[in-house]
PDB file of N, CA and C in Angstrom:
ATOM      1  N   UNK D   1      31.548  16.045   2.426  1.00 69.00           N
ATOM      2  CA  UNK D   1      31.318  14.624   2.618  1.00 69.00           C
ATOM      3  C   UNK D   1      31.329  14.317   4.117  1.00 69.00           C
ATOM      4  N   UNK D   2      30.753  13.648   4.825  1.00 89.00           N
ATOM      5  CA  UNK D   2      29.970  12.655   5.798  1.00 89.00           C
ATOM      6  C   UNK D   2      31.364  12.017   6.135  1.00 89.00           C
ATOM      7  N   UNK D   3      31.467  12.282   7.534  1.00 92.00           N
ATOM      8  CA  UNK D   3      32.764  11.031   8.303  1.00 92.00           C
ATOM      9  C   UNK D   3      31.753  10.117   8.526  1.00 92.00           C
ATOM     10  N   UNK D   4      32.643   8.860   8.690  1.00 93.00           N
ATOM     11  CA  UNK D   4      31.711   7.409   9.141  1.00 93.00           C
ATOM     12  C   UNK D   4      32.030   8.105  10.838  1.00 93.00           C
ATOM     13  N   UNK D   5      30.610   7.340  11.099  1.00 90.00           N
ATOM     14  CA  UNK D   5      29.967   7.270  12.739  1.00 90.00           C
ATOM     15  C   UNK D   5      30.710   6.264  13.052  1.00 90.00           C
ATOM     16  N   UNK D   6      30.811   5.059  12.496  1.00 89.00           N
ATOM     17  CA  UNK D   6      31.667   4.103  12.816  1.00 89.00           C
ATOM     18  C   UNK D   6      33.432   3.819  13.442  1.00 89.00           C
ATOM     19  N   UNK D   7      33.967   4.300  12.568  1.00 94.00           N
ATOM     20  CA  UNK D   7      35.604   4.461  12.335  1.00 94.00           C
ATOM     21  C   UNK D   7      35.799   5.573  12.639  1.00 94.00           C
ATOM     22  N   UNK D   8      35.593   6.576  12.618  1.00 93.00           N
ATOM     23  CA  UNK D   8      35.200   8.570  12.123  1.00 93.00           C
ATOM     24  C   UNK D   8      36.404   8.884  11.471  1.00 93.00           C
ATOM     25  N   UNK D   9      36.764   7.997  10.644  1.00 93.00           N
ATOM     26  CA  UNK D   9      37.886   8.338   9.935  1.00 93.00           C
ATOM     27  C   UNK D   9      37.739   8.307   8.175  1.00 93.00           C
ATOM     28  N   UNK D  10      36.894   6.967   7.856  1.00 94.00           N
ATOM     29  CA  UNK D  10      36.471   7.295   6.109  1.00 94.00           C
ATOM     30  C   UNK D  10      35.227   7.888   5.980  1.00 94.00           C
ATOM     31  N   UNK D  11      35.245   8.651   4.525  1.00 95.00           N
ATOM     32  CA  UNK D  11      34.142   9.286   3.637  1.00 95.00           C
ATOM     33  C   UNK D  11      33.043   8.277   3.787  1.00 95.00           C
ATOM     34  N   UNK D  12      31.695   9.407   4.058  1.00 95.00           N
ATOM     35  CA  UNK D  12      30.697   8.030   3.204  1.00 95.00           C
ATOM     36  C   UNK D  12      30.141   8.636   2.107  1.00 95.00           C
ATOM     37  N   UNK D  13      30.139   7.406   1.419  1.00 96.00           N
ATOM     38  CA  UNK D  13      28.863   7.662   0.244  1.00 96.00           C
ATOM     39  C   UNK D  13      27.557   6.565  -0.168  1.00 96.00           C
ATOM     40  N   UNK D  14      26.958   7.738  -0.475  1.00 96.00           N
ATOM     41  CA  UNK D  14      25.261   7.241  -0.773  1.00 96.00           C
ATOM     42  C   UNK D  14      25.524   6.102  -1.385  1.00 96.00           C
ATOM     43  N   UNK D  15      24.881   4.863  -1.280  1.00 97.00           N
ATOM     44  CA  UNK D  15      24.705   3.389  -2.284  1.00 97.00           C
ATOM     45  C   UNK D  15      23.217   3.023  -1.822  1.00 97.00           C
ATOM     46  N   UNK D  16      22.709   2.040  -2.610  1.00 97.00           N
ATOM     47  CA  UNK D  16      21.618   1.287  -2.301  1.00 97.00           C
ATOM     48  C   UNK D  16      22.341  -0.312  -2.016  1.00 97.00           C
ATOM     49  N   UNK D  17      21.479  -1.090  -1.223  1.00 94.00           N
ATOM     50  CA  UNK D  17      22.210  -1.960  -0.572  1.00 94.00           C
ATOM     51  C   UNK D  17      21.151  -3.091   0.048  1.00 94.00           C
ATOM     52  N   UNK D  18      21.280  -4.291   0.143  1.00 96.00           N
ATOM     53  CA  UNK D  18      20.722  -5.401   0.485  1.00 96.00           C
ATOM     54  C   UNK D  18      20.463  -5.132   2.157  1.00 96.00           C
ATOM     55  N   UNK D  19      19.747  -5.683   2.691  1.00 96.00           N
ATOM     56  CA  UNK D  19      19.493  -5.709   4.105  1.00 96.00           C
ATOM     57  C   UNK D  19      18.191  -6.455   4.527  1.00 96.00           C
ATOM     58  N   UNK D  20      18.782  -7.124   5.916  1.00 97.00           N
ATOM     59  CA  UNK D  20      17.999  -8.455   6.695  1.00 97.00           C
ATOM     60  C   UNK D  20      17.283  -7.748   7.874  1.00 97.00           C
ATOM     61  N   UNK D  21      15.714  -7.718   7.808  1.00 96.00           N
ATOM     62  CA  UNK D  21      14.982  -7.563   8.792  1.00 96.00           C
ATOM     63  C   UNK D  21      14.062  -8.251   9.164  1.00 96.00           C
ATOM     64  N   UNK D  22      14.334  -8.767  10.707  1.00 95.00           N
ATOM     65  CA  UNK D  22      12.889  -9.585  10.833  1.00 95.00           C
ATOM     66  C   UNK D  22      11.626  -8.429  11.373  1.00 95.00           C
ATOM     67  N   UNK D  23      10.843  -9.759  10.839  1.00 94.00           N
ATOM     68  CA  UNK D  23       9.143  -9.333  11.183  1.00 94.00           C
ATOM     69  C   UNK D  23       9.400  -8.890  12.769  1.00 94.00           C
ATOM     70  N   UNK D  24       8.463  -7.421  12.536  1.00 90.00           N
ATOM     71  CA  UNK D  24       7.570  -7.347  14.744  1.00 90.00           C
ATOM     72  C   UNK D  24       7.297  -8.410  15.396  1.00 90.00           C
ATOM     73  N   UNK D  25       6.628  -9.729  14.425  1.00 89.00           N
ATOM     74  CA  UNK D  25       6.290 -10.639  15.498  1.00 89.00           C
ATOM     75  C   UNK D  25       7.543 -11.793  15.137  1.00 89.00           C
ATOM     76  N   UNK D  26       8.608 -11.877  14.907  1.00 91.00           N
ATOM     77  CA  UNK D  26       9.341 -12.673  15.384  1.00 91.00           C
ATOM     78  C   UNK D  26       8.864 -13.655  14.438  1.00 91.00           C
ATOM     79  N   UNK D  27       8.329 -13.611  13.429  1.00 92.00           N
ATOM     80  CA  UNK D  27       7.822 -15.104  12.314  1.00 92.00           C
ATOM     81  C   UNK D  27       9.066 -15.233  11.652  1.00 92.00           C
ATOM     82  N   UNK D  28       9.470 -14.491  11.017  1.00 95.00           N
ATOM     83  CA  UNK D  28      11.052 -14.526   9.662  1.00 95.00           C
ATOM     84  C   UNK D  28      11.310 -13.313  10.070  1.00 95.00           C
ATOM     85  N   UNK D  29      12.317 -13.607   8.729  1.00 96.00           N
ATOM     86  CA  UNK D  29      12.925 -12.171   8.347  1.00 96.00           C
ATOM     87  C   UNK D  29      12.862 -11.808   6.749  1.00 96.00           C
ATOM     88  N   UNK D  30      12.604 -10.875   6.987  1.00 97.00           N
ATOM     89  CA  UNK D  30      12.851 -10.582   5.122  1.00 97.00           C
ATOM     90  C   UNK D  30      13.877  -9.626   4.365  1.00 97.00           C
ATOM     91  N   UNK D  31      13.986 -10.252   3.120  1.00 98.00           N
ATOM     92  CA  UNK D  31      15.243  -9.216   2.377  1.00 98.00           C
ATOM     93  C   UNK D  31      14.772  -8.132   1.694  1.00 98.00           C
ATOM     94  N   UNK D  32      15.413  -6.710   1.757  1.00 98.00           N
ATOM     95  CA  UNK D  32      14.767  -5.640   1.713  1.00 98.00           C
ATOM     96  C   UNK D  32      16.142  -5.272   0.565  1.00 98.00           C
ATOM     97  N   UNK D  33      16.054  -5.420  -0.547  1.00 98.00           N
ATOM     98  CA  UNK D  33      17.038  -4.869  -1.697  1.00 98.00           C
ATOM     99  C   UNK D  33      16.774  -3.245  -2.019  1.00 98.00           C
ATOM    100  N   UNK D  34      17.782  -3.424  -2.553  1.00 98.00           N
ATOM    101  CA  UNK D  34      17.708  -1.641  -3.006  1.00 98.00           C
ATOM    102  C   UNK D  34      17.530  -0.359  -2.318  1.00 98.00           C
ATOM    103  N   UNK D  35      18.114  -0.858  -0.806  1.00 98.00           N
ATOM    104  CA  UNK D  35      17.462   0.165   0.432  1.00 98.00           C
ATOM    105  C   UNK D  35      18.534   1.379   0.302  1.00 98.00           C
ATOM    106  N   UNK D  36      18.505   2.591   0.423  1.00 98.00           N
ATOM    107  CA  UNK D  36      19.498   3.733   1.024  1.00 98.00           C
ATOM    108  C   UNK D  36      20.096   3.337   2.452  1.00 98.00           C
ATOM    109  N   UNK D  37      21.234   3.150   1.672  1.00 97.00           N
ATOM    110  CA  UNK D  37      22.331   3.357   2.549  1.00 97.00           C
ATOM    111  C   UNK D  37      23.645   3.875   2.470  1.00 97.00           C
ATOM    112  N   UNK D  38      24.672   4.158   3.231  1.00 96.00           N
ATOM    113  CA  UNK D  38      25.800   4.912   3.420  1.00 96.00           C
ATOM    114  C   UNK D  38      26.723   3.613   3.628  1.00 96.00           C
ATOM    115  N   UNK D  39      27.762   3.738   2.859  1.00 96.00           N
ATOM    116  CA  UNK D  39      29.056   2.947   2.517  1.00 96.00           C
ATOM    117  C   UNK D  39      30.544   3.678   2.983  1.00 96.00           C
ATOM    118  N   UNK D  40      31.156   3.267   4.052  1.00 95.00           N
ATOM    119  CA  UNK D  40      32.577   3.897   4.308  1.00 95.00           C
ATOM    120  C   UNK D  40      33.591   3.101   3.697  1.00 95.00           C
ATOM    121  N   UNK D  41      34.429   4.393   3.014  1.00 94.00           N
ATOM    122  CA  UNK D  41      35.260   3.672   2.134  1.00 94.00           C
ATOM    123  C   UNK D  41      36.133   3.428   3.080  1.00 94.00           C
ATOM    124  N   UNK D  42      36.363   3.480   4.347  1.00 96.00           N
ATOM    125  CA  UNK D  42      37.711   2.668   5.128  1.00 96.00           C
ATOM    126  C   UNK D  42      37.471   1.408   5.598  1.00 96.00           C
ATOM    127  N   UNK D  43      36.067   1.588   6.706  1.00 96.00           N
ATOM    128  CA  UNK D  43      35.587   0.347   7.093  1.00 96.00           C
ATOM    129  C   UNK D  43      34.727  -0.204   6.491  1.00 96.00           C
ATOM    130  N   UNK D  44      34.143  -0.207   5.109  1.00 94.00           N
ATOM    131  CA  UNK D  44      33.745  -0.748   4.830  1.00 94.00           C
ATOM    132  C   UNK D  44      31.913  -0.769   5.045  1.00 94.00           C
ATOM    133  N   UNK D  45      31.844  -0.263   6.441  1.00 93.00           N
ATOM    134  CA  UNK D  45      30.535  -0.378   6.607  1.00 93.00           C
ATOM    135  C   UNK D  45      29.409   0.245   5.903  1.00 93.00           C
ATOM    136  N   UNK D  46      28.514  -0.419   5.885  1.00 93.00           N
ATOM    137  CA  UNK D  46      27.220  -0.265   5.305  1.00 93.00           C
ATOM    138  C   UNK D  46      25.978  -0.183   5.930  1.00 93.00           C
ATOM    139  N   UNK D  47      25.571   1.281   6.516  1.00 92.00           N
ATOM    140  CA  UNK D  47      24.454   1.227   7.157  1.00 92.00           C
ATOM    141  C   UNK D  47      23.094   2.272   6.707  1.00 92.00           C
ATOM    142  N   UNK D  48      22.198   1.818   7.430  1.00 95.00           N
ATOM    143  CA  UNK D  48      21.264   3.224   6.791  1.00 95.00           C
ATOM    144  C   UNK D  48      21.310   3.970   8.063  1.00 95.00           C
ATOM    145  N   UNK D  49      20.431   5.295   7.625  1.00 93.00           N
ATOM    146  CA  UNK D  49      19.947   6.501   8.721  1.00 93.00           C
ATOM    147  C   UNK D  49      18.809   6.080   9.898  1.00 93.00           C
ATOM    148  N   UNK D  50      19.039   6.727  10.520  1.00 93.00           N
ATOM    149  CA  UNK D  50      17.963   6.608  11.880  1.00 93.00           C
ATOM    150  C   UNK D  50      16.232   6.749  11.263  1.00 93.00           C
ATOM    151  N   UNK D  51      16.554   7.264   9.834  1.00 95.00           N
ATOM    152  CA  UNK D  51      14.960   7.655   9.083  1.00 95.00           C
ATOM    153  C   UNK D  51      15.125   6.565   8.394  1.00 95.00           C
ATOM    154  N   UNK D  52      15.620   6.159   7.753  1.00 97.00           N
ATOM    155  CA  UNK D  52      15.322   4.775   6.993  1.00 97.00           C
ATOM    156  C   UNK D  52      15.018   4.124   8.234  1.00 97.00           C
ATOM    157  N   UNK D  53      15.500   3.637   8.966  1.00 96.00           N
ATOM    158  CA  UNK D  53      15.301   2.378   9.499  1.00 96.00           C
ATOM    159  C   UNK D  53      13.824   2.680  10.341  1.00 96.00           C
ATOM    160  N   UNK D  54      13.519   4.009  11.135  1.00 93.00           N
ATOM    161  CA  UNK D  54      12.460   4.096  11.401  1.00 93.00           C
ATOM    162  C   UNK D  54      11.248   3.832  10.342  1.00 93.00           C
ATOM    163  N   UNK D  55      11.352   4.371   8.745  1.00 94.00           N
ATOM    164  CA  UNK D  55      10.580   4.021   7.678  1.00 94.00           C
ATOM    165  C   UNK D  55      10.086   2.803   7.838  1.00 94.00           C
ATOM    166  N   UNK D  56      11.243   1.659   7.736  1.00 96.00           N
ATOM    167  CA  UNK D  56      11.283   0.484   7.389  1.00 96.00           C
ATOM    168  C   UNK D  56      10.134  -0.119   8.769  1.00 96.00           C
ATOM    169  N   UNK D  57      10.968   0.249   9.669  1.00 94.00           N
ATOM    170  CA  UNK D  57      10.790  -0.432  11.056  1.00 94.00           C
ATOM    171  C   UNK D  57       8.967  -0.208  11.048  1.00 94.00           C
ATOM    172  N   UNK D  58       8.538   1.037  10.500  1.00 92.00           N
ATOM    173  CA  UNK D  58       7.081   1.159  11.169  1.00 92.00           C
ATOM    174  C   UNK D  58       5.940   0.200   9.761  1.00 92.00           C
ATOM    175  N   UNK D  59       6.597   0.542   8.656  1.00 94.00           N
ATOM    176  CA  UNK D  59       6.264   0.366   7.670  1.00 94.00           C
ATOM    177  C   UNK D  59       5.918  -1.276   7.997  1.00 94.00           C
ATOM    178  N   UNK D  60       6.669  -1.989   8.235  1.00 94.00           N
ATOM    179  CA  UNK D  60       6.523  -3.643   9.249  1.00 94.00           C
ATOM    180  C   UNK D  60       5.978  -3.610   9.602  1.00 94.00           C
ATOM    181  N   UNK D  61       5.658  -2.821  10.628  1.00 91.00           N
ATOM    182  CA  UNK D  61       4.332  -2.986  11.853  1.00 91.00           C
ATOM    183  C   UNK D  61       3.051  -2.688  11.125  1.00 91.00           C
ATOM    184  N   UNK D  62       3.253  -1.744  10.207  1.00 91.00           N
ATOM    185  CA  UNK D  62       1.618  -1.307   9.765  1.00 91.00           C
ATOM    186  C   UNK D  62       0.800  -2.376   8.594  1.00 91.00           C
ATOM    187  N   UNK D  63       1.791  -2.683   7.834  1.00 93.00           N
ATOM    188  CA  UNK D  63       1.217  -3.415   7.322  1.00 93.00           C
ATOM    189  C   UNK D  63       0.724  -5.111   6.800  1.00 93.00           C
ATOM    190  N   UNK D  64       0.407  -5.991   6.378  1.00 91.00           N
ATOM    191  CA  UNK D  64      -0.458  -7.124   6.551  1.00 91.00           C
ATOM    192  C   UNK D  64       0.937  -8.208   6.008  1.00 91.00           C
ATOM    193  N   UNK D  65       1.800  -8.314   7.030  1.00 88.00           N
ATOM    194  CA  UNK D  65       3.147  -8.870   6.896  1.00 88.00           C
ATOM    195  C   UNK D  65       2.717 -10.189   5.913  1.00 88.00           C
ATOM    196  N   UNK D  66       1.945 -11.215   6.253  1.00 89.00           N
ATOM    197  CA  UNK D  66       2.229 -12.583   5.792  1.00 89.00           C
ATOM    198  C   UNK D  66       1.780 -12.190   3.864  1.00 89.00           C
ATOM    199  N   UNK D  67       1.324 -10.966   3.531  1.00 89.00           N
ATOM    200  CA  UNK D  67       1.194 -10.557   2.287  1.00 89.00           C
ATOM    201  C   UNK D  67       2.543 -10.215   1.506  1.00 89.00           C
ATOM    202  N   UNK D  68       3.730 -10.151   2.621  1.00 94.00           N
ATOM    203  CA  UNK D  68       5.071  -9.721   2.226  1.00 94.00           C
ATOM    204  C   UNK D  68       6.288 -10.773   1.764  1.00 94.00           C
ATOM    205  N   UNK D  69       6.627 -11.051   0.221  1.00 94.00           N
ATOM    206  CA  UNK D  69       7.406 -12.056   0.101  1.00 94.00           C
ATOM    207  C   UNK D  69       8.721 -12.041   1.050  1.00 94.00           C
ATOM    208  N   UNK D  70       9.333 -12.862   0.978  1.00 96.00           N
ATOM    209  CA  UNK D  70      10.728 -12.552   1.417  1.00 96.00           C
ATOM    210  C   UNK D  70      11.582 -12.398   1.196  1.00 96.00           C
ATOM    211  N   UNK D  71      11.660 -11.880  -0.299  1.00 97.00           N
ATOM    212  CA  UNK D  71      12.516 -10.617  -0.700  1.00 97.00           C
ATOM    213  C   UNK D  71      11.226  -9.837  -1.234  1.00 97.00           C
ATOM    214  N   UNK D  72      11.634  -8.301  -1.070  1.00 97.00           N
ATOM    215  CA  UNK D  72      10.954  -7.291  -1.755  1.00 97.00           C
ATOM    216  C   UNK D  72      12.346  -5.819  -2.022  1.00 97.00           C
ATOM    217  N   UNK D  73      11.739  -4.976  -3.097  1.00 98.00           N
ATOM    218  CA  UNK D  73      12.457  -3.858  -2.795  1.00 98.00           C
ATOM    219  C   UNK D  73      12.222  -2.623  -2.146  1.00 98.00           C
ATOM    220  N   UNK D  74      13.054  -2.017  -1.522  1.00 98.00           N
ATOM    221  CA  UNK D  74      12.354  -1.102  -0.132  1.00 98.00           C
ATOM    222  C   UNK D  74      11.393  -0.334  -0.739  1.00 98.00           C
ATOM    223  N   UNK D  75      11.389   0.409  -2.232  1.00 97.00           N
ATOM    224  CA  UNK D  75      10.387   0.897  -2.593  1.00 97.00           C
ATOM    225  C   UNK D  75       9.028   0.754  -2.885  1.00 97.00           C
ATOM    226  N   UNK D  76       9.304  -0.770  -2.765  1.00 97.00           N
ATOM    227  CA  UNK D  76       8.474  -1.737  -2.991  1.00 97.00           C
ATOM    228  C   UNK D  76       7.309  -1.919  -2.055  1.00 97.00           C
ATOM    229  N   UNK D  77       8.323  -2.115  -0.385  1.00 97.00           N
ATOM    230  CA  UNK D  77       7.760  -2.559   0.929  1.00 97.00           C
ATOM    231  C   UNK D  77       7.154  -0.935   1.051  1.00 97.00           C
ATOM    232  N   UNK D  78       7.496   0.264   0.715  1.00 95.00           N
ATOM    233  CA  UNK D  78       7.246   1.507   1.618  1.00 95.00           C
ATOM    234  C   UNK D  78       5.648   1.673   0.389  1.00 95.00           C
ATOM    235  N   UNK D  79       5.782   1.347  -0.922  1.00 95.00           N
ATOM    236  CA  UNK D  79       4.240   1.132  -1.134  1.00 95.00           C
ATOM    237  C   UNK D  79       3.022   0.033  -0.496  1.00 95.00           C
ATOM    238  N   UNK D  80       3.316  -0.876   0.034  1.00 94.00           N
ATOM    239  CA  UNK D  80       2.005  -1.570   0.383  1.00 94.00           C
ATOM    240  C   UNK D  80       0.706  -0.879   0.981  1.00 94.00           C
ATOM    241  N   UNK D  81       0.271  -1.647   0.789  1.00 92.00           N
ATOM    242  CA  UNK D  81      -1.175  -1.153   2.011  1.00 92.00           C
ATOM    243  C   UNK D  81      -1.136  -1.636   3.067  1.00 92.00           C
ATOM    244  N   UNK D  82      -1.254  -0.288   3.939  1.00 87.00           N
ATOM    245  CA  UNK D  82      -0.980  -0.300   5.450  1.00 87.00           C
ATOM    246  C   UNK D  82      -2.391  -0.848   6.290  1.00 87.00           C
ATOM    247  N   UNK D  83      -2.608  -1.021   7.471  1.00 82.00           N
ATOM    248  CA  UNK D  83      -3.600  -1.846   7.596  1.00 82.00           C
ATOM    249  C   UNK D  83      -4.418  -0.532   8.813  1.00 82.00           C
ATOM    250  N   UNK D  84      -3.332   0.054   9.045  1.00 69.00           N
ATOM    251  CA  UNK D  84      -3.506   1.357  10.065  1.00 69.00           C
ATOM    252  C   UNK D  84      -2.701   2.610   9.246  1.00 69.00           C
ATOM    253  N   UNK D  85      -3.600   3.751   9.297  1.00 65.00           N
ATOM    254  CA  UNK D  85      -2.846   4.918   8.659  1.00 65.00           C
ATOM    255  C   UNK D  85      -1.417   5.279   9.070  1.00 65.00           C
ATOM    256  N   UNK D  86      -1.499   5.289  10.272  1.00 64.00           N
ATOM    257  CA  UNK D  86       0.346   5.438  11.384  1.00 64.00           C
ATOM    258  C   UNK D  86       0.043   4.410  12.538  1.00 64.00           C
ATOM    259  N   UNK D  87       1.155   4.329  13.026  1.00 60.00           N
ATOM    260  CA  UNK D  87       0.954   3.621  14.328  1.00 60.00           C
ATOM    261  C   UNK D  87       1.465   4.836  15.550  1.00 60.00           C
ATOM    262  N   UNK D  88      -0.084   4.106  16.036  1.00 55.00           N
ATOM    263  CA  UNK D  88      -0.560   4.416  17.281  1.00 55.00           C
ATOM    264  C   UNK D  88       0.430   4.156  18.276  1.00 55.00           C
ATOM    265  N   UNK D  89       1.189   3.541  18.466  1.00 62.00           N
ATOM    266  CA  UNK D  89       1.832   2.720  19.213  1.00 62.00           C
ATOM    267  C   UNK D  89       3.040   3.798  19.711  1.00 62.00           C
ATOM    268  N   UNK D  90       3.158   4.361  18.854  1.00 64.00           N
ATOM    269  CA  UNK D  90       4.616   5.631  18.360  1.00 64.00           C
ATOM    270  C   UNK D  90       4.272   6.595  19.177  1.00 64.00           C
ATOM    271  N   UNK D  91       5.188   6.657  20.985  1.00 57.00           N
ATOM    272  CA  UNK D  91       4.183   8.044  21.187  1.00 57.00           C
ATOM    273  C   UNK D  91       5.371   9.031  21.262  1.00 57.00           C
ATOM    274  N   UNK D  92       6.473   8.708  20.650  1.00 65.00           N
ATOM    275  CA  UNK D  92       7.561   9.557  20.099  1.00 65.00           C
ATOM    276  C   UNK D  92       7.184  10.652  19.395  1.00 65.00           C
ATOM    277  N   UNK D  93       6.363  10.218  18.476  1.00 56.00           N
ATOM    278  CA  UNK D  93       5.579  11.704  17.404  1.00 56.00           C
ATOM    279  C   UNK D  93       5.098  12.505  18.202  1.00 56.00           C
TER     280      UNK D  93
END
């Protein structure tokens, strides 16, 4: 089992979990249910991985936001139709 990054003192474990992200352009934010994330049973915290959030994060940019309610479920948001195959923008890859 996984020390928290946080505390580095409690276990984590796998949960799915609610979470607030705004839009690239700063319009709203939307609720993203059912996302992977990691739960420490000391502090409590609840976060995802550096790959989820990159998922999430590009998955926003690519595709045709004002088509996106404001709640969806992450499995939900990571199916849409993207408007660009990847982003270009990423010169990390």
């Amino acid at each position: 089992m996984e020390t928290c990054p946080w505390c580095e003192i409690g276990k984590l474990t796998s949960v799915t979990g609610t979470v607030y992200w705004e839009l690239p352009d700063g319009t709203r934010a939307v609720e993203i249910t059912e996302t992977p994330s990691s739960h420490c049973e000391n502090c409590k915290a609840l976060f995802q991985s550096d790959e989820i959030v990159k998922g999430i994060e590009e998955q926003l940019f690519l595709i045709d936001s004002k088509q996106l309610a404001k709640q969806t479920k992450y499995d939900e948001l990571l199916k849409m139709k993207r408007l660009l195959k990847r982003n270009y923008f990423d010169f990390g890859k």
